XYZ file of N, CA and C in Angstrom:
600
model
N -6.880 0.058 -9.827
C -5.461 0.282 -10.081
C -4.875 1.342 -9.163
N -5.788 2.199 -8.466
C -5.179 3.169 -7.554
C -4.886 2.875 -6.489
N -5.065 1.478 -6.131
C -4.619 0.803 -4.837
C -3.327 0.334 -5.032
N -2.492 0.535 -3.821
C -0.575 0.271 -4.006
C -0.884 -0.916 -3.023
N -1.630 -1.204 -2.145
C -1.622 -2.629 -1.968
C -1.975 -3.519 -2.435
N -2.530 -3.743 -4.022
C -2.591 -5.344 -4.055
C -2.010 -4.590 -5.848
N -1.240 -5.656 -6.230
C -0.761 -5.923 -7.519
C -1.571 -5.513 -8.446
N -2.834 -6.538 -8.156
C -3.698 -6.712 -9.257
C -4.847 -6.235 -8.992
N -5.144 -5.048 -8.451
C -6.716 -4.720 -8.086
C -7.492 -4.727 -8.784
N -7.225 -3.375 -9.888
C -8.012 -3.204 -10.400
C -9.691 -2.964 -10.973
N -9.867 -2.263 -9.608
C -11.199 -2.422 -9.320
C -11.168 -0.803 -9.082
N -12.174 -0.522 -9.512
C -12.844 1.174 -9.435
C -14.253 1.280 -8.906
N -14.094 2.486 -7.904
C -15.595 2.570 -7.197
C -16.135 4.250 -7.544
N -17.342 4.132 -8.245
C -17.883 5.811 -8.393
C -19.039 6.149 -7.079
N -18.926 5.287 -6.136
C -19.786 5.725 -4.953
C -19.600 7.332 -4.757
N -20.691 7.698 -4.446
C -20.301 9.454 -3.975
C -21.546 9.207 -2.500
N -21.056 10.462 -1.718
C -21.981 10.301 -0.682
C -23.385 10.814 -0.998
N -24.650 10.875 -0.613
C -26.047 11.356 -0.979
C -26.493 10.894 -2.323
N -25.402 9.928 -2.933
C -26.273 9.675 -4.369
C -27.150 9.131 -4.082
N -28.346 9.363 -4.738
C -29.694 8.844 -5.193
C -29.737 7.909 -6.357
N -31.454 7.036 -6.677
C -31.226 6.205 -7.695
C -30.621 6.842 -8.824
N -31.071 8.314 -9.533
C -30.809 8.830 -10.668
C -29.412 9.106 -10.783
N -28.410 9.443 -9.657
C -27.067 9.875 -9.579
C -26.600 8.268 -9.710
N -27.183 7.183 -9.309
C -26.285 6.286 -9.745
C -26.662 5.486 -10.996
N -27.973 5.749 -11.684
C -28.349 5.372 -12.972
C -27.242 5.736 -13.886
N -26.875 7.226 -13.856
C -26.079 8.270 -14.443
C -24.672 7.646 -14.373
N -24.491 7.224 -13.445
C -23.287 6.564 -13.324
C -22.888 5.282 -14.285
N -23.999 4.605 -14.329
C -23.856 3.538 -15.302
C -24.125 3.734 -16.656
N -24.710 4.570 -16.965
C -24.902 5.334 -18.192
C -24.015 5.807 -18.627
N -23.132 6.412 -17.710
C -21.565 7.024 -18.008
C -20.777 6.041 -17.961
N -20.901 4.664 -17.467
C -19.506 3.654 -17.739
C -20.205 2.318 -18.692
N -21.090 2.365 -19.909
C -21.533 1.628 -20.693
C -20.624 1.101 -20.988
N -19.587 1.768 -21.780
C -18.793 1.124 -22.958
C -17.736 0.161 -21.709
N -17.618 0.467 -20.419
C -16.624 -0.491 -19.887
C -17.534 -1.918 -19.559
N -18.572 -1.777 -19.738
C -19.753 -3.346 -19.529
C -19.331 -4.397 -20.058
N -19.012 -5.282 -19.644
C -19.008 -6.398 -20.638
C -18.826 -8.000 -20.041
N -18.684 -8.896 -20.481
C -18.509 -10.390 -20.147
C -16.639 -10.343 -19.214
N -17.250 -10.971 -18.457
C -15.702 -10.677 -17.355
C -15.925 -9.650 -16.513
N -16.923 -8.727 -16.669
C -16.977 -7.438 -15.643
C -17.757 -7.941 -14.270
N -17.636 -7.932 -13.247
C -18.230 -7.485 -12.035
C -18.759 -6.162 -11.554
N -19.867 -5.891 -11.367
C -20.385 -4.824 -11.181
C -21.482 -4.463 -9.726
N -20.716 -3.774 -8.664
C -21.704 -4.195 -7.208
C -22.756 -2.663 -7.472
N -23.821 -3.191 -6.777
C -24.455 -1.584 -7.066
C -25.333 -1.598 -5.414
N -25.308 -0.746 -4.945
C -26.011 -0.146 -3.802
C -26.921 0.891 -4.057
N -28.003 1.093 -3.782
C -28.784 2.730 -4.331
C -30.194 2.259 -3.669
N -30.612 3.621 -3.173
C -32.132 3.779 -2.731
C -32.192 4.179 -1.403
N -30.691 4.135 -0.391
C -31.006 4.814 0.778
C -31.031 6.275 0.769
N -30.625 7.073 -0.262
C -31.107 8.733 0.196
C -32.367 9.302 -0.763
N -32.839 8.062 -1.486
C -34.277 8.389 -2.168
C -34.853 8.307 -0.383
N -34.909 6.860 -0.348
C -35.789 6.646 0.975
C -35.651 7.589 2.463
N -34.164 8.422 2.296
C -34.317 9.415 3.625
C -35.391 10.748 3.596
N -34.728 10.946 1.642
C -34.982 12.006 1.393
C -37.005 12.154 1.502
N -37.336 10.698 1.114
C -39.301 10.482 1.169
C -39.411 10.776 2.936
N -38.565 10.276 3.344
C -39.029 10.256 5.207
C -38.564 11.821 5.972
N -37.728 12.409 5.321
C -37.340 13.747 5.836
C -38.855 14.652 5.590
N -39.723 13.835 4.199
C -41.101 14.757 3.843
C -42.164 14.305 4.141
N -41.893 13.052 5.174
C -43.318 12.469 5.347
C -43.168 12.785 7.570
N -42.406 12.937 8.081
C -41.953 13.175 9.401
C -42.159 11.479 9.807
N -42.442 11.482 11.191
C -42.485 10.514 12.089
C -44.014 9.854 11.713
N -45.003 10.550 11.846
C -46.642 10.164 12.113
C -47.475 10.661 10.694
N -46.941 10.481 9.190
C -47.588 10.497 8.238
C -48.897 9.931 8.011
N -49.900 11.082 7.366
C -50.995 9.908 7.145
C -50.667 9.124 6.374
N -52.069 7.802 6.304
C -52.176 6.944 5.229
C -51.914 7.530 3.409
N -52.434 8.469 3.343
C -52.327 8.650 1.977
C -51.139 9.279 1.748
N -50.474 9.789 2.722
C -49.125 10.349 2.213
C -47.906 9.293 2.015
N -48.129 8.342 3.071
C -47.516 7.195 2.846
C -47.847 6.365 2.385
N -48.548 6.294 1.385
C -48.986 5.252 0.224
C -48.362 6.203 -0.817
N -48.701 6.770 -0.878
C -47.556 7.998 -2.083
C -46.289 7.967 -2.529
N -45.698 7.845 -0.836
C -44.764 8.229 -0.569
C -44.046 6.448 -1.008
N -44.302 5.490 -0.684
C -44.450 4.043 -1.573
C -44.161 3.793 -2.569
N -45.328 4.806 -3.074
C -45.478 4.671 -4.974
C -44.355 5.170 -5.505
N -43.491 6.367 -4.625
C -42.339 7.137 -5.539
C -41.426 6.348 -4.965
N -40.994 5.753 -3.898
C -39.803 4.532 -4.132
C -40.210 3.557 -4.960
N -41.283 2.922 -5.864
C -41.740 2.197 -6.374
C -40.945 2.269 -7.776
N -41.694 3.428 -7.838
C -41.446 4.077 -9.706
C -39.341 4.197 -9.475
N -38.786 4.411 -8.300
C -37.624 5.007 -8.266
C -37.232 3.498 -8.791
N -37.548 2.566 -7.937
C -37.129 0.680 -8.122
C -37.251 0.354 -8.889
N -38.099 1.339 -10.263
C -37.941 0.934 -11.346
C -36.630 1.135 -12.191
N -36.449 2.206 -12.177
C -36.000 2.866 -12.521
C -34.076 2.602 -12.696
N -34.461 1.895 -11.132
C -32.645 1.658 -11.144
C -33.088 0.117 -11.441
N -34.003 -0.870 -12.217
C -34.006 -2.192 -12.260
C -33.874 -1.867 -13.966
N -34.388 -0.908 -14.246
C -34.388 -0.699 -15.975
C -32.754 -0.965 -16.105
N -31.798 -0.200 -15.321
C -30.626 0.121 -15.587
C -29.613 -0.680 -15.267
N -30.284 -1.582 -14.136
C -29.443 -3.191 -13.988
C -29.671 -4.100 -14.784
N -30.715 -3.693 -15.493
C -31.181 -5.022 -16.430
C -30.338 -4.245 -17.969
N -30.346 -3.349 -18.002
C -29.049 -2.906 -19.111
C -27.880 -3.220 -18.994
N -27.398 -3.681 -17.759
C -26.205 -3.676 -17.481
C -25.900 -5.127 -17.506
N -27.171 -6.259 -17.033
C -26.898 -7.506 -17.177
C -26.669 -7.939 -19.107
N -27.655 -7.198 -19.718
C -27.560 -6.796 -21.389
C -25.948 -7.149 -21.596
N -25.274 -6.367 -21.148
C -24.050 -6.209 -21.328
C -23.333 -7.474 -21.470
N -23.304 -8.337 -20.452
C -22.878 -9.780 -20.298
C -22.162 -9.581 -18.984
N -21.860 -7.895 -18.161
C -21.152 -7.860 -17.059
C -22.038 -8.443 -15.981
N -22.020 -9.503 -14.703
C -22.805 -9.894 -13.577
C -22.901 -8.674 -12.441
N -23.987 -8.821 -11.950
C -24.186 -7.792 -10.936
C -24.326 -7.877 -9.583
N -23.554 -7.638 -8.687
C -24.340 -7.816 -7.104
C -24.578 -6.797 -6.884
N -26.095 -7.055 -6.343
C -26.886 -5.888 -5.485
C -27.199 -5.943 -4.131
N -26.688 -4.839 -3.763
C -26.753 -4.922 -1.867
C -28.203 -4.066 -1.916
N -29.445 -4.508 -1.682
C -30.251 -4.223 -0.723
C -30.116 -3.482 0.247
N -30.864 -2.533 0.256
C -30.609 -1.305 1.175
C -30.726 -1.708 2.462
N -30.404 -1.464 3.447
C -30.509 -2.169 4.841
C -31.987 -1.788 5.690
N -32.306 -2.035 6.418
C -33.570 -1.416 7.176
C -33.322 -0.593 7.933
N -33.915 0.867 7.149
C -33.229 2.334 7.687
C -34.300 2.617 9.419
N -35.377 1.336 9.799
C -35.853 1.465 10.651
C -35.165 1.115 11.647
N -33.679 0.422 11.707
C -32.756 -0.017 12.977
C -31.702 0.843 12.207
N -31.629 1.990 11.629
C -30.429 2.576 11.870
C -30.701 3.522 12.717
N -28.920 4.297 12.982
C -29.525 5.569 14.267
C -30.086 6.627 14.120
N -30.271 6.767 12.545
C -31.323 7.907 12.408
C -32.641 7.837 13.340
N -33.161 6.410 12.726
C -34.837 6.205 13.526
C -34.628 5.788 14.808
N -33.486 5.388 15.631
C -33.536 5.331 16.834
C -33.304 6.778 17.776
N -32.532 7.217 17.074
C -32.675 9.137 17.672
C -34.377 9.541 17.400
N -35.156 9.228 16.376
C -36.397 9.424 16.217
C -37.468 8.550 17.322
N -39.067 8.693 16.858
C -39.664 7.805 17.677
C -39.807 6.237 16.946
N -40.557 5.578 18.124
C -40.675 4.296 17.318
C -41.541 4.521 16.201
N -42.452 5.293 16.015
C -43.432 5.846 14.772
C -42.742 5.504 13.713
N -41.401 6.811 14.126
C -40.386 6.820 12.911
C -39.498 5.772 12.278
N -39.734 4.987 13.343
C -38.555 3.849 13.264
C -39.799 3.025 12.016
N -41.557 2.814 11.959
C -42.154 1.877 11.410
C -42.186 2.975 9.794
N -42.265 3.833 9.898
C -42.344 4.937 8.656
C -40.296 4.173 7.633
N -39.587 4.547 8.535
C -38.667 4.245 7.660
C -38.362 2.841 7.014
N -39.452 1.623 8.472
C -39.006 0.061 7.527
C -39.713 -0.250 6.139
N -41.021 0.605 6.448
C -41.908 0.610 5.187
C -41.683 1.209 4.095
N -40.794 2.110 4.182
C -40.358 2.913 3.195
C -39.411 1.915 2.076
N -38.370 1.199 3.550
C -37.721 0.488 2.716
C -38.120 -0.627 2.339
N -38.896 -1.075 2.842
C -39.355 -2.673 2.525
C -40.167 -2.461 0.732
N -40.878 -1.359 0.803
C -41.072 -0.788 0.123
C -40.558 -0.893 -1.706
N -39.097 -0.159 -1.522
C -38.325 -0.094 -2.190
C -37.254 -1.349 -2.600
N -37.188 -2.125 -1.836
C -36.341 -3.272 -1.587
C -37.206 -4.608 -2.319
N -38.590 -4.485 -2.204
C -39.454 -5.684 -2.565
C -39.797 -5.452 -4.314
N -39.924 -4.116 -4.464
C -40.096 -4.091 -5.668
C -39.358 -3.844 -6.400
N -37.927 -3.870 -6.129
C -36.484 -3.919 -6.898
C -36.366 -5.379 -7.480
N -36.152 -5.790 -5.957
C -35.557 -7.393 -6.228
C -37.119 -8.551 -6.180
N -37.907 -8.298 -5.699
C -38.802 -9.177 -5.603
C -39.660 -9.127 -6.843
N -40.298 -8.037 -7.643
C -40.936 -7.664 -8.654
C -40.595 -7.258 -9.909
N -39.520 -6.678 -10.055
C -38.946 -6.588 -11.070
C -37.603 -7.341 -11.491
N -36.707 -8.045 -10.668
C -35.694 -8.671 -10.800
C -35.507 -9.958 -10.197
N -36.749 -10.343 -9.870
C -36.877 -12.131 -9.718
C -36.465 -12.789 -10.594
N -36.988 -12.600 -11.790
C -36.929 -13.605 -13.257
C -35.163 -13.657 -13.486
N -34.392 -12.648 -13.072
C -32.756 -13.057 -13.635
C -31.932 -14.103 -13.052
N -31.530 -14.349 -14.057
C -30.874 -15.626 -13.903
C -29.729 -15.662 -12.436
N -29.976 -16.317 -11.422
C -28.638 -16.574 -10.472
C -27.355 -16.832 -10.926
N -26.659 -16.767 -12.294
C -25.422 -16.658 -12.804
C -25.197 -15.293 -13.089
N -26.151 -14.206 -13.647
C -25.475 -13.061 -13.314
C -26.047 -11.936 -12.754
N -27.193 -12.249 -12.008
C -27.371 -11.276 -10.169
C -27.709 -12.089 -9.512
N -26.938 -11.377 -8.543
C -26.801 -11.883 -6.508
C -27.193 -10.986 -5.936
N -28.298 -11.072 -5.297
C -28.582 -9.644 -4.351
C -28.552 -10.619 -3.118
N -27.783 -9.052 -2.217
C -27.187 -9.341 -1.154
C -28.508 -8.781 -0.408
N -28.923 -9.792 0.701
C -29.920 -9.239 1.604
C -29.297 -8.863 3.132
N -29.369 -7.485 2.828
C -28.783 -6.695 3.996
C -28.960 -6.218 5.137
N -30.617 -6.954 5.633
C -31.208 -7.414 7.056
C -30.230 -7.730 8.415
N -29.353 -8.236 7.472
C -28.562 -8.977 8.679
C -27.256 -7.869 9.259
N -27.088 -6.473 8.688
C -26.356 -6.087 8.804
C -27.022 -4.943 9.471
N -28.524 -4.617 10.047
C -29.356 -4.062 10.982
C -30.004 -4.897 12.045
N -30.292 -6.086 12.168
C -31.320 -6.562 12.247
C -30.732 -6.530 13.636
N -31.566 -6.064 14.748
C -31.693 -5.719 16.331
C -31.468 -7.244 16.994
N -30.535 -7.040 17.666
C -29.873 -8.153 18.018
C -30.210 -7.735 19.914
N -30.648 -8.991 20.872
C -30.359 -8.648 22.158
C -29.471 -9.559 23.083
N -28.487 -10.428 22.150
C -28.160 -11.605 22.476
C -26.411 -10.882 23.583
N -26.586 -9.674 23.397
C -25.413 -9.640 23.763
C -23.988 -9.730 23.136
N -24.108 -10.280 21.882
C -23.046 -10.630 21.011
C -22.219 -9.683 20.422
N -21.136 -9.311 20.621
C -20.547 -7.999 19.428
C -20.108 -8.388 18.758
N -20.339 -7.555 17.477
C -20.369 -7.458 16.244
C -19.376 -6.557 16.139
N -17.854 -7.102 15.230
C -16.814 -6.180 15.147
C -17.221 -5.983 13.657
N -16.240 -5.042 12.845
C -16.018 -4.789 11.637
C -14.715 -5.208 11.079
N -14.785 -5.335 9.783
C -13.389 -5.560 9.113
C -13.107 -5.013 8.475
N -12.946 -3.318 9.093
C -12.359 -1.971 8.605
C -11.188 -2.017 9.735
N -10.623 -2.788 10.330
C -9.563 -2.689 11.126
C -8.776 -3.738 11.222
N -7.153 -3.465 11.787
C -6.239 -3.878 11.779
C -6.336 -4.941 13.125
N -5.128 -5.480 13.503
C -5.239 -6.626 14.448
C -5.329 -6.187 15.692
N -4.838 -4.635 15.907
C -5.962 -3.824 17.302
C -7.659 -3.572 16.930
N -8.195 -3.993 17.414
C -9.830 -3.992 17.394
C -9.796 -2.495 16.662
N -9.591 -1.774 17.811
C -10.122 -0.156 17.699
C -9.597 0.617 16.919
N -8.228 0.260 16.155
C -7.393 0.948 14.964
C -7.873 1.052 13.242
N -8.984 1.505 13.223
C -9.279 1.478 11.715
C -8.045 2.109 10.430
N -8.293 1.303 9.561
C -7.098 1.417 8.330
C -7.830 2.333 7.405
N -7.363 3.089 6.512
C -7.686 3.487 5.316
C -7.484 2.653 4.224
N -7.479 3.000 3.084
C -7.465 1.614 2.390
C -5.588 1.532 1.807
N -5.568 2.888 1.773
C -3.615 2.850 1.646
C -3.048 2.323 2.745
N -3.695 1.853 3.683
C -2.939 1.642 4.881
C -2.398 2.167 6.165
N -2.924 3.586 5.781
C -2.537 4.552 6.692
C -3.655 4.303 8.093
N -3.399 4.517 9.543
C -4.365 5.039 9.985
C -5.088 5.921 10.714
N -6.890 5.758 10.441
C -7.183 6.736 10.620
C -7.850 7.185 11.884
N -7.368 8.560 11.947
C -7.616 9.318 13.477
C -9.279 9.498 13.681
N -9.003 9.637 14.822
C -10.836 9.959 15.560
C -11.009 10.668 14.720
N -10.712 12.297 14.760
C -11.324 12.940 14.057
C -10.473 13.352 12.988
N -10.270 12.545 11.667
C -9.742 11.931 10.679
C -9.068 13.163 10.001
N -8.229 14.191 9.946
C -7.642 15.048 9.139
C -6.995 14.617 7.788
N -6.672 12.926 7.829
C -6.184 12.343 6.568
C -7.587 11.458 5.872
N -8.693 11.585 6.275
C -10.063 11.153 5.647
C -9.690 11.727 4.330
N -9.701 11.050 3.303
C -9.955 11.225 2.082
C -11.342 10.069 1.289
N -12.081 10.982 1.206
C -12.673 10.303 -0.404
C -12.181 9.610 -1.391
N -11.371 10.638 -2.578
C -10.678 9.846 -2.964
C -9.802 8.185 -2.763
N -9.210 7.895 -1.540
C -8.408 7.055 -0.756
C -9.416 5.938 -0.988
N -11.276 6.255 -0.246
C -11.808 5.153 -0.320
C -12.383 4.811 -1.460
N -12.369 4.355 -2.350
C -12.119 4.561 -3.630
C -11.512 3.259 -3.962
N -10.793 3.300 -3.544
C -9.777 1.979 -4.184
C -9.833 1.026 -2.914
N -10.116 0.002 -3.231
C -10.297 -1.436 -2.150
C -8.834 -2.150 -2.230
N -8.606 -2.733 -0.831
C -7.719 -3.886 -0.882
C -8.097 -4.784 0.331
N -7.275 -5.526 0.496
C -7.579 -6.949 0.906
C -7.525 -6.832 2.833
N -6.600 -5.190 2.922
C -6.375 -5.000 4.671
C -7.025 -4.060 5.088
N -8.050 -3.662 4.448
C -8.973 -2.071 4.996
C -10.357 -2.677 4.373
């Protein structure tokens, strides 16, 4: 409803930046009573568990630290599957975006290739035993997990890949009020992104 571009939005986002699984468990724990049949509910979570395991394991971890280090995105995948599966309880449907492979983002490419195999495992990790082990059995009417490979996956074809955070100049990104925003953004608001519409 805080969006002035579309009539009927009505759509609310509690994303915060650095949340972890537990900051967004908490989150759904805090919006129970809005759950219900008719609700849509997208959930993203597990990329700053998985930075935060690789910021403590470096580039060249041993074996046993990274089998550890496994086990606690494991138990974390539980953790946020306990709380989607409360939420499917509800009768609200869920899409889940799959964390992307933090081994082709530019963190691990500023790192070595070491780092780059430490972070796919981390996530593959976390990603297999979310949706593959604990959330296979739900029904395809109310979760969709979005597999988000395709939105890393190392491309050499030459092809660019634009975004549709911008207006009908390529390089002019919108906010979601419509305003837009500068290189180095003095009207960046949080709040702002927050509310979705149909031109940002």
């Amino acid at each position: 409803d805080g969006c002035t571009l579309l009539a009927n939005a009505g759509a609310e986002s509690f994303a915060e930046p650095g949340a972890k699984v537990a900051d967004v468990v908490a989150q759904i724990n805090d919006n129970q009573a809005a759950l219900k049949s008719g609700v849509l509910v997208t959930i993203m979570a597990g990329q700053n568990d998985i930075l935060s395991e690789y910021r403590g394991l470096g580039n060249t971890p041993s074996a046993d630290d990274l089998k550890a280090a496994r086990k606690r995105l494991r138990d974390q995948a539980d953790i946020l599957a306990d709380a989607i599966q409360r939420v499917l309880g509800t009768g609200a449907k869920v899409i889940l975006a799959l964390t992307p492979d933090l081994g082709e983002s530019p963190l691990a490419y500023a790192n070595s290739a070491a780092g780059r195999g430490v972070l796919t495992a981390l996530t593959k990790s976390f990603n297999d035993h979310l949706y593959i082990t604990r959330l296979a059995s739900s029904s395809g009417r109310q979760l969709v997990g979005v597999n988000a490979t395709e939105l890393t996956a190392n491309r050499d074809n030459g092809s660019v890949h634009s975004t549709a955070l911008c207006d009908p100049s390529p390089t002019v990104a919108l906010l979601p009020d419509g305003q837009q925003a500068a290189a180095d953004p003095p009207n960046y608001n949080l709040e702002q992104l927050k509310s979705c519409n149909d031109s940002s």
